[in-house]
Amino acid sequence: MNILIVTTCPSGIANSVIAAGLLEKAAASLGWNAIVECHNTLEPAKLLTVDEISTADLVVVAGNNIDIARFTGKRVYQADVMEAIPDAKAFLQTAAAAATVTSAEAVASQQTQEKTKVSPMSKRIVAITACPTGVAHTFMAAEALEEEAKKRGYWIKVETRGSVGAKNALTADEIAQADVVIIAADIELDLSRFAGKKLYKTSTGAALKKTAQEVDNAFASATVYQASSSGAAAKTGKAELPGVYKHLMTGVSHMLPIVVAGGLCIALSFVFGITAFKEQGTMAAALMQIGGASAFALMVPVMAGFIAYSIADRPGLAPGLIGGMLASSIGSGFLGGIAAGFIAGYSAKFVADKVKLPQTMEALKPILIIPLLASLFTGLVMIYIVGTPIASIMKGLTSFLSGMSGANAILLGIILGCMMCFDLGGPVNKVAYVFGTGLLASNPNVPSLPMAAVMAAGMVPAIGMGIATFVARNKFTDAEHEAGKASFVLGLCFISEGAIPFAARDPMRVIPSTMAGGALAGALSMLFGCGLMAPHGGLFVLLIPGAISNALMYIVAIAAGSALTGLMYATIKPSQEVQTA
C-alpha cells in the first residue's frame, strides 16, 4: 500500500520530527511504501508532489493546521501528533481502518471550524518566547503555551525569538485583536509594538514548567503596557529574571553565536596541523583570522554593547560597544566587558532620564548627547578606574587555571559540573557556560580545561535520561521511552535541555542524579587534563582533529558521568504502579 504521512506540531521542532521518523519506520514494518512530509523549523518541508498524492492509497495527517484541500478525493485520516508517538504502528493501523474519503464539503467544513476557533468570541493570546541561547527553552516554552491554549479552546500565536531569528512573527492585526500579550523571555526585547495592550512578563522556565498557572496569571494580572515607561506598566510575573541578570543574558545571547562560530573556525584550522595557522597565506591561517582575529575580537564588544542596550535601549548600544572594545584592548577580557556594559548602560540611562534639553534640541539626545557623554564616561572609567584592576584579575585567573592540577583542578571540575546540571539551561547553567567561553576566548590558541569540563558536564543530563529509560524500561511509559531517545541525541549535541521533560515531572530525583553525573564528568575531565578548542558542538567536535586534547579520556569522562546519572535515576525512580497508587 502506498501511504503519505504529513506531520506537524505547535513548535515545529521536536514532536513533528519524532513522529515522522516513528511513522516511517512503522510503515516499513507493515510492508507499506511511505512518503513523508515533515513540517519543522529546522529545515523547509519537502512538499508532496501532485503525482505522489494521485498514486497514494492513504493519507495520514499527524497534527493540526494542515490544509487538506489538496487531498480531496483521497482516503485521509487526521489526528493529533501526540497520538502517533506512543505506538506508531497501531496509529497507522487505526488510520487505515478509519480513514474516509475527503470531499470538497469536508474541506469547507474544516475551514469553517478553524474560523470558528479563532472567532472574536474566544480568548485570543499572542506571545513571544526567547531564551539566552535561542535553542531549546525558546521552542519548548512556545509549544507548552500552545498546548495549554489548545486545551482551553483559546486562540494563540507564539513568536519564537530563537538563534535563527524571529519565526512565526506576529502581525499588527493579530496583536490588535489579542486579549493579552504574554512575554516569556530571559532576555530584553523591544516591546514597543505592544503599546496599549495588556501585557504580562514571565520567564521561559516558568512558561514551560508552570504553563497553566502562568496563563491564568496573564489574564488575571496583566496591565496595559506603555512604551514610554520602559515596560514599568506591564505586570511582571514572579518568575521573571532579576534585572541585572536579564541584562547580562541579553548580552550573552548576542555574544554566543559569535563565540561558537569563531571557536569552531579556530578548531577547523587545526585540521591542517596544530601550528599550521602560523604560515601566512594558508587555509589554516585564514580560518584562524576569521575565528581568532575577527570573531573573538568582536565577542567582548558585542556582549558589552547589548548589555547596555538591554539597560538603556538604543542609546546605550554605542557606548557599550566602545566600552567593550576598550575592555578587549586593555586586556580585561570578558569580565571587563561585563563591567563596561553595565557602566555604559546605566550612564546612558542616567543621561536620558536626567538631562533636560529644550524641545527644539531634544532630537539630538539619542544621536549626539547620550552617545557622547555615556561613551566619554564609560571610556574614562574603564581606562583610569576599572580596566586595570580587572585586567590584573583576568591575568591572575588565567594563570591560576593554567597551573591547576590535582585536587584544585578536580574541585573546579566538580563545581562547574554541578552548575551545568543544576537548572538545565537556566541561570546557574549559563553562568558556568559563560565562564568557560570567556576563558576560552581569552586565549583561543590553547585548549581550555574549564571549557572542556563545562561541555562534558552539560552533555550528561540529557544522555543520562536516555540511559535511564533504556535501563529501567518498566519504570517509564511509552511516551517517556520516546522522550528518552530524543534526550539522548540532544545530549550528544550538548543540549542539556533534553532532560527538562523528566526534571519537570520528577525534579527531586532527576536534579540530584544529573548533578552527581555532571560533577563526576567535570572532575574526570579536569583530572585527565582534557582541553577544548571549541565552545559548542558536543561529541561532534571529535570529528575535528586537534579540537579536543586527550580525546579518548574525554569520552571516558562523559560516559562515566552519563552512566552515573542514568543508573542513579533508574534506581531511585519508583515504578509506574507506585507512582499511580
PDB file of N, CA and C in Angstrom, residues 414 418 421 460-461 463-465 467-468 471 509-524 556-572:
ATOM      1  N   ILE A 414      34.268  19.711  39.600  1.00  0.00           N
ATOM      2  CA  ILE A 414      33.052  19.341  40.332  1.00  0.00           C
ATOM      3  C   ILE A 414      32.089  20.525  40.405  1.00  0.00           C
ATOM      4  N   CYS A 418      28.454  20.598  38.610  1.00  0.00           N
ATOM      5  CA  CYS A 418      27.202  20.771  39.352  1.00  0.00           C
ATOM      6  C   CYS A 418      26.402  21.963  38.831  1.00  0.00           C
ATOM      7  N   CYS A 421      24.507  21.269  35.604  1.00  0.00           N
ATOM      8  CA  CYS A 421      23.411  20.295  35.693  1.00  0.00           C
ATOM      9  C   CYS A 421      22.337  20.678  36.702  1.00  0.00           C
ATOM     10  N   VAL A 460      25.836  15.510  30.044  1.00  0.00           N
ATOM     11  CA  VAL A 460      25.447  14.395  30.913  1.00  0.00           C
ATOM     12  C   VAL A 460      23.941  14.283  31.178  1.00  0.00           C
ATOM     13  N   PRO A 461      23.230  15.385  31.549  1.00  0.00           N
ATOM     14  CA  PRO A 461      21.816  15.220  31.934  1.00  0.00           C
ATOM     15  C   PRO A 461      20.958  14.561  30.863  1.00  0.00           C
ATOM     16  N   ILE A 463      21.892  12.849  28.098  1.00  0.00           N
ATOM     17  CA  ILE A 463      22.330  11.473  27.797  1.00  0.00           C
ATOM     18  C   ILE A 463      21.914  10.534  28.923  1.00  0.00           C
ATOM     19  N   GLY A 464      22.086  10.988  30.165  1.00  0.00           N
ATOM     20  CA  GLY A 464      21.740  10.162  31.332  1.00  0.00           C
ATOM     21  C   GLY A 464      20.275   9.780  31.363  1.00  0.00           C
ATOM     22  N   MET A 465      19.381  10.709  31.023  1.00  0.00           N
ATOM     23  CA  MET A 465      17.951  10.387  30.997  1.00  0.00           C
ATOM     24  C   MET A 465      17.647   9.346  29.917  1.00  0.00           C
ATOM     25  N   ILE A 467      19.730   7.013  28.972  1.00  0.00           N
ATOM     26  CA  ILE A 467      20.217   5.742  29.527  1.00  0.00           C
ATOM     27  C   ILE A 467      19.225   5.183  30.543  1.00  0.00           C
ATOM     28  N   ALA A 468      18.668   6.047  31.395  1.00  0.00           N
ATOM     29  CA  ALA A 468      17.721   5.596  32.432  1.00  0.00           C
ATOM     30  C   ALA A 468      16.497   4.941  31.804  1.00  0.00           C
ATOM     31  N   VAL A 471      17.622   1.463  30.621  1.00  0.00           N
ATOM     32  CA  VAL A 471      17.986   0.500  31.672  1.00  0.00           C
ATOM     33  C   VAL A 471      16.760   0.026  32.451  1.00  0.00           C
ATOM     34  N   ARG A 509      14.229  13.871  42.184  1.00  0.00           N
ATOM     35  CA  ARG A 509      15.104  12.729  41.877  1.00  0.00           C
ATOM     36  C   ARG A 509      16.002  13.010  40.678  1.00  0.00           C
ATOM     37  N   VAL A 510      15.468  13.719  39.687  1.00  0.00           N
ATOM     38  CA  VAL A 510      16.242  13.968  38.462  1.00  0.00           C
ATOM     39  C   VAL A 510      17.415  14.911  38.715  1.00  0.00           C
ATOM     40  N   ILE A 511      17.173  16.021  39.407  1.00  0.00           N
ATOM     41  CA  ILE A 511      18.227  17.030  39.594  1.00  0.00           C
ATOM     42  C   ILE A 511      19.422  16.469  40.379  1.00  0.00           C
ATOM     43  N   PRO A 512      19.226  15.783  41.520  1.00  0.00           N
ATOM     44  CA  PRO A 512      20.388  15.191  42.199  1.00  0.00           C
ATOM     45  C   PRO A 512      21.129  14.187  41.312  1.00  0.00           C
ATOM     46  N   SER A 513      20.393  13.433  40.501  1.00  0.00           N
ATOM     47  CA  SER A 513      21.032  12.456  39.613  1.00  0.00           C
ATOM     48  C   SER A 513      21.888  13.146  38.563  1.00  0.00           C
ATOM     49  N   THR A 514      21.354  14.215  37.962  1.00  0.00           N
ATOM     50  CA  THR A 514      22.118  14.926  36.926  1.00  0.00           C
ATOM     51  C   THR A 514      23.332  15.635  37.525  1.00  0.00           C
ATOM     52  N   MET A 515      23.166  16.203  38.720  1.00  0.00           N
ATOM     53  CA  MET A 515      24.287  16.900  39.352  1.00  0.00           C
ATOM     54  C   MET A 515      25.404  15.933  39.725  1.00  0.00           C
ATOM     55  N   ALA A 516      25.044  14.750  40.183  1.00  0.00           N
ATOM     56  CA  ALA A 516      26.062  13.752  40.532  1.00  0.00           C
ATOM     57  C   ALA A 516      26.858  13.350  39.295  1.00  0.00           C
ATOM     58  N   GLY A 517      26.146  13.077  38.216  1.00  0.00           N
ATOM     59  CA  GLY A 517      26.826  12.704  36.978  1.00  0.00           C
ATOM     60  C   GLY A 517      27.648  13.845  36.402  1.00  0.00           C
ATOM     61  N   GLY A 518      27.107  15.065  36.456  1.00  0.00           N
ATOM     62  CA  GLY A 518      27.838  16.227  35.951  1.00  0.00           C
ATOM     63  C   GLY A 518      29.103  16.495  36.745  1.00  0.00           C
ATOM     64  N   ALA A 519      29.007  16.356  38.073  1.00  0.00           N
ATOM     65  CA  ALA A 519      30.185  16.551  38.922  1.00  0.00           C
ATOM     66  C   ALA A 519      31.273  15.531  38.586  1.00  0.00           C
ATOM     67  N   LEU A 520      30.864  14.285  38.348  1.00  0.00           N
ATOM     68  CA  LEU A 520      31.843  13.241  38.008  1.00  0.00           C
ATOM     69  C   LEU A 520      32.485  13.524  36.646  1.00  0.00           C
ATOM     70  N   ALA A 521      31.671  13.887  35.663  1.00  0.00           N
ATOM     71  CA  ALA A 521      32.207  14.173  34.333  1.00  0.00           C
ATOM     72  C   ALA A 521      33.167  15.363  34.362  1.00  0.00           C
ATOM     73  N   GLY A 522      32.777  16.428  35.074  1.00  0.00           N
ATOM     74  CA  GLY A 522      33.642  17.605  35.165  1.00  0.00           C
ATOM     75  C   GLY A 522      34.940  17.307  35.886  1.00  0.00           C
ATOM     76  N   ALA A 523      34.850  16.539  36.982  1.00  0.00           N
ATOM     77  CA  ALA A 523      36.048  16.195  37.751  1.00  0.00           C
ATOM     78  C   ALA A 523      37.003  15.334  36.929  1.00  0.00           C
ATOM     79  N   LEU A 524      36.471  14.324  36.242  1.00  0.00           N
ATOM     80  CA  LEU A 524      37.322  13.447  35.440  1.00  0.00           C
ATOM     81  C   LEU A 524      37.948  14.195  34.261  1.00  0.00           C
ATOM     82  N   VAL A 556      35.664   9.038  27.960  1.00  0.00           N
ATOM     83  CA  VAL A 556      35.511   8.260  29.194  1.00  0.00           C
ATOM     84  C   VAL A 556      34.824   9.099  30.270  1.00  0.00           C
ATOM     85  N   ALA A 557      35.228  10.362  30.400  1.00  0.00           N
ATOM     86  CA  ALA A 557      34.635  11.247  31.413  1.00  0.00           C
ATOM     87  C   ALA A 557      33.142  11.442  31.160  1.00  0.00           C
ATOM     88  N   ILE A 558      32.783  11.688  29.900  1.00  0.00           N
ATOM     89  CA  ILE A 558      31.367  11.894  29.557  1.00  0.00           C
ATOM     90  C   ILE A 558      30.574  10.610  29.789  1.00  0.00           C
ATOM     91  N   ALA A 559      31.137   9.485  29.365  1.00  0.00           N
ATOM     92  CA  ALA A 559      30.447   8.204  29.525  1.00  0.00           C
ATOM     93  C   ALA A 559      30.245   7.868  30.998  1.00  0.00           C
ATOM     94  N   ALA A 560      31.258   8.117  31.819  1.00  0.00           N
ATOM     95  CA  ALA A 560      31.151   7.808  33.248  1.00  0.00           C
ATOM     96  C   ALA A 560      30.077   8.666  33.918  1.00  0.00           C
ATOM     97  N   GLY A 561      30.101   9.967  33.621  1.00  0.00           N
ATOM     98  CA  GLY A 561      29.104  10.855  34.208  1.00  0.00           C
ATOM     99  C   GLY A 561      27.693  10.513  33.756  1.00  0.00           C
ATOM    100  N   SER A 562      27.534  10.214  32.465  1.00  0.00           N
ATOM    101  CA  SER A 562      26.211   9.874  31.933  1.00  0.00           C
ATOM    102  C   SER A 562      25.707   8.567  32.527  1.00  0.00           C
ATOM    103  N   ALA A 563      26.604   7.599  32.661  1.00  0.00           N
ATOM    104  CA  ALA A 563      26.216   6.310  33.242  1.00  0.00           C
ATOM    105  C   ALA A 563      25.780   6.476  34.696  1.00  0.00           C
ATOM    106  N   LEU A 564      26.507   7.298  35.459  1.00  0.00           N
ATOM    107  CA  LEU A 564      26.137   7.532  36.853  1.00  0.00           C
ATOM    108  C   LEU A 564      24.751   8.162  36.941  1.00  0.00           C
ATOM    109  N   THR A 565      24.509   9.175  36.128  1.00  0.00           N
ATOM    110  CA  THR A 565      23.193   9.824  36.132  1.00  0.00           C
ATOM    111  C   THR A 565      22.099   8.835  35.754  1.00  0.00           C
ATOM    112  N   GLY A 566      22.310   8.102  34.665  1.00  0.00           N
ATOM    113  CA  GLY A 566      21.290   7.169  34.199  1.00  0.00           C
ATOM    114  C   GLY A 566      20.996   6.067  35.186  1.00  0.00           C
ATOM    115  N   LEU A 567      22.037   5.455  35.720  1.00  0.00           N
ATOM    116  CA  LEU A 567      21.841   4.346  36.656  1.00  0.00           C
ATOM    117  C   LEU A 567      21.270   4.833  37.985  1.00  0.00           C
ATOM    118  N   MET A 568      21.711   6.001  38.429  1.00  0.00           N
ATOM    119  CA  MET A 568      21.208   6.539  39.694  1.00  0.00           C
ATOM    120  C   MET A 568      19.712   6.828  39.589  1.00  0.00           C
ATOM    121  N   TYR A 569      19.294   7.480  38.497  1.00  0.00           N
ATOM    122  CA  TYR A 569      17.877   7.796  38.361  1.00  0.00           C
ATOM    123  C   TYR A 569      17.052   6.526  38.130  1.00  0.00           C
ATOM    124  N   ALA A 570      17.594   5.589  37.351  1.00  0.00           N
ATOM    125  CA  ALA A 570      16.890   4.334  37.111  1.00  0.00           C
ATOM    126  C   ALA A 570      16.663   3.572  38.427  1.00  0.00           C
ATOM    127  N   THR A 571      17.602   3.723  39.365  1.00  0.00           N
ATOM    128  CA  THR A 571      17.499   3.020  40.652  1.00  0.00           C
ATOM    129  C   THR A 571      16.507   3.683  41.591  1.00  0.00           C
ATOM    130  N   ILE A 572      16.566   5.012  41.704  1.00  0.00           N
ATOM    131  CA  ILE A 572      15.736   5.707  42.701  1.00  0.00           C
ATOM    132  C   ILE A 572      14.345   6.044  42.188  1.00  0.00           C
TER     133      ILE A 572
END
